[in-house]
Coordinates of C-alpha atoms in Angstrom, one line a residue:
E1 CA 0.0 0.0 0.0
L2 CA 2.8 2.4 0.8
K3 CA 4.6 1.5 -2.4
Q4 CA 1.4 2.2 -4.3
K5 CA 1.1 5.6 -2.7
F6 CA 4.8 6.4 -3.4
R7 CA 4.2 5.4 -7.1
E8 CA 1.1 7.6 -7.4
L9 CA 3.0 10.5 -5.8
R10 CA 5.9 10.0 -8.2
D11 CA 3.6 9.9 -11.2
D12 CA 1.8 13.1 -10.0
L13 CA 5.1 14.8 -9.6
G14 CA 6.1 13.7 -13.1
K15 CA 2.9 15.2 -14.5
L16 CA 3.5 18.4 -12.6
D17 CA 7.0 18.6 -13.8
L18 CA 5.8 18.1 -17.4
K19 CA 3.3 20.9 -17.0
I20 CA 5.9 23.2 -15.7
S21 CA 8.5 22.5 -18.3
S22 CA 6.1 22.3 -21.2
G23 CA 7.7 25.3 -22.8
Y24 CA 6.6 28.8 -23.3
N25 CA 5.8 29.0 -27.0
D26 CA 2.0 28.6 -26.7
D27 CA 0.3 31.8 -25.9
M28 CA -3.1 30.1 -25.7
D29 CA -2.8 30.2 -21.9
F30 CA -3.6 33.9 -22.2
K31 CA -7.0 35.1 -23.2
E32 CA -6.8 38.8 -22.6
P33 CA -5.5 40.8 -25.6
K34 CA -3.2 43.0 -23.5
V35 CA -1.5 39.9 -22.0
K36 CA -1.1 38.3 -25.4
E37 CA 0.4 41.5 -26.7
L38 CA 2.9 41.6 -23.9
W39 CA 3.8 37.9 -24.3
A40 CA 4.3 38.4 -28.1
A41 CA 6.6 41.4 -27.3
A42 CA 8.5 39.3 -24.8
L43 CA 9.1 36.6 -27.4
R44 CA 10.6 39.2 -29.7
G45 CA 12.8 40.6 -27.0
N46 CA 16.3 39.7 -26.0
F47 CA 15.3 37.5 -23.0
T48 CA 16.9 34.2 -21.9
D49 CA 14.8 31.1 -21.4
D50 CA 14.7 31.6 -17.6
E51 CA 13.6 35.2 -18.1
L52 CA 10.9 34.1 -20.5
K53 CA 9.6 31.6 -18.0
S54 CA 9.6 34.2 -15.3
I55 CA 7.8 36.7 -17.6
K56 CA 5.2 34.0 -18.5
E57 CA 4.6 33.4 -14.8
E58 CA 4.2 37.1 -14.1
L59 CA 1.8 37.5 -17.1
G60 CA -0.2 34.6 -15.6
H61 CA -0.5 36.6 -12.4
F62 CA -1.5 39.7 -14.4
Q63 CA -4.1 37.6 -16.3
K64 CA -5.6 36.5 -12.9
K65 CA -5.7 40.1 -11.7
M66 CA -7.5 41.2 -14.9
D67 CA -9.9 38.3 -14.5
K68 CA -10.6 39.4 -10.9
H69 CA -11.2 43.0 -12.1
S70 CA -13.6 41.8 -14.7
H71 CA -15.5 39.7 -12.1
Y72 CA -15.9 42.6 -9.8
K73 CA -17.0 44.8 -12.7
Q74 CA -19.7 42.3 -13.6
A75 CA -20.8 42.1 -10.0
L76 CA -21.0 45.9 -9.9
V77 CA -23.1 46.0 -13.1
A78 CA -25.5 43.4 -11.6
S79 CA -25.7 45.4 -8.4
Q80 CA -26.4 48.6 -10.3
Q81 CA -29.1 46.9 -12.3
Q82 CA -30.7 45.6 -9.1
K83 CA -30.5 49.0 -7.6
E84 CA -32.2 50.6 -10.6
D85 CA -34.9 47.8 -10.7
V86 CA -35.9 48.2 -7.0
G87 CA -35.4 52.0 -6.9
K88 CA -32.7 53.9 -5.0
E89 CA -35.0 54.6 -2.0
Q90 CA -36.1 51.0 -1.5
F91 CA -32.7 49.5 -2.0
P92 CA -31.8 47.8 1.3
Q93 CA -29.1 49.4 3.4
E94 CA -26.9 46.3 3.5
K95 CA -27.0 46.0 -0.3
Q96 CA -26.1 49.7 -0.6
A97 CA -23.1 49.1 1.5
R98 CA -22.2 46.1 -0.7
H99 CA -22.6 48.2 -3.8
A100 CA -20.3 50.8 -2.4
D101 CA -17.7 48.1 -1.5
L102 CA -17.9 46.7 -5.0
L103 CA -17.4 50.2 -6.5
D104 CA -14.3 50.7 -4.3
K105 CA -12.9 47.3 -5.2
V106 CA -13.4 47.9 -8.9
K107 CA -11.6 51.2 -8.7
D108 CA -8.8 49.8 -6.5
I109 CA -8.2 46.7 -8.6
G110 CA -8.5 48.8 -11.8
Y111 CA -5.8 51.1 -10.6
K112 CA -3.6 48.1 -9.7
V113 CA -4.2 46.5 -13.1
K114 CA -3.3 49.7 -14.9
K115 CA -0.1 50.1 -12.8
H116 CA 0.9 46.5 -13.3
Y117 CA 0.4 46.7 -17.0
K118 CA 2.5 49.9 -17.3
D119 CA 5.3 48.2 -15.3
L120 CA 5.2 45.0 -17.4
H121 CA 5.0 47.0 -20.6
Y122 CA 8.0 49.1 -19.7
R123 CA 10.1 46.1 -18.5
I124 CA 9.4 44.1 -21.6
N125 CA 9.7 46.9 -24.2
K126 CA 13.1 48.0 -22.9
E127 CA 14.5 44.7 -24.1
L128 CA 13.1 45.0 -27.6
P129 CA 15.5 46.0 -30.4
I130 CA 15.1 49.7 -31.4
D131 CA 13.5 48.9 -34.8
E132 CA 10.8 46.8 -33.1
L133 CA 9.3 49.8 -31.3

């Protein structure tokens, strides 16, 4: 039984290692156009393989941050629609507070996304050859 568990663990680690080392030439992991654009620029840049792996990982984090922002924006739109349907005066106090929190989160995450994009854009584009700009 212990040998079986060890074998399963070793197989799982092998699968994980394969996923990690599966290369960085497929940009299908990224669905946001901004992230795809940054990844394409990184591939054209003068980066080593390790730097490209690091950039891909950071772009993955950026993609998640953009997804989170999109999620909160959708929740804010739904809350706004609910507020309009019920009427501002009859909208429950707790939902008004939630709506205000959503608005703050959308603004905060939006600011962070914009700042992160500028940082990534700068760091990637400074490695591009002059004629690529």
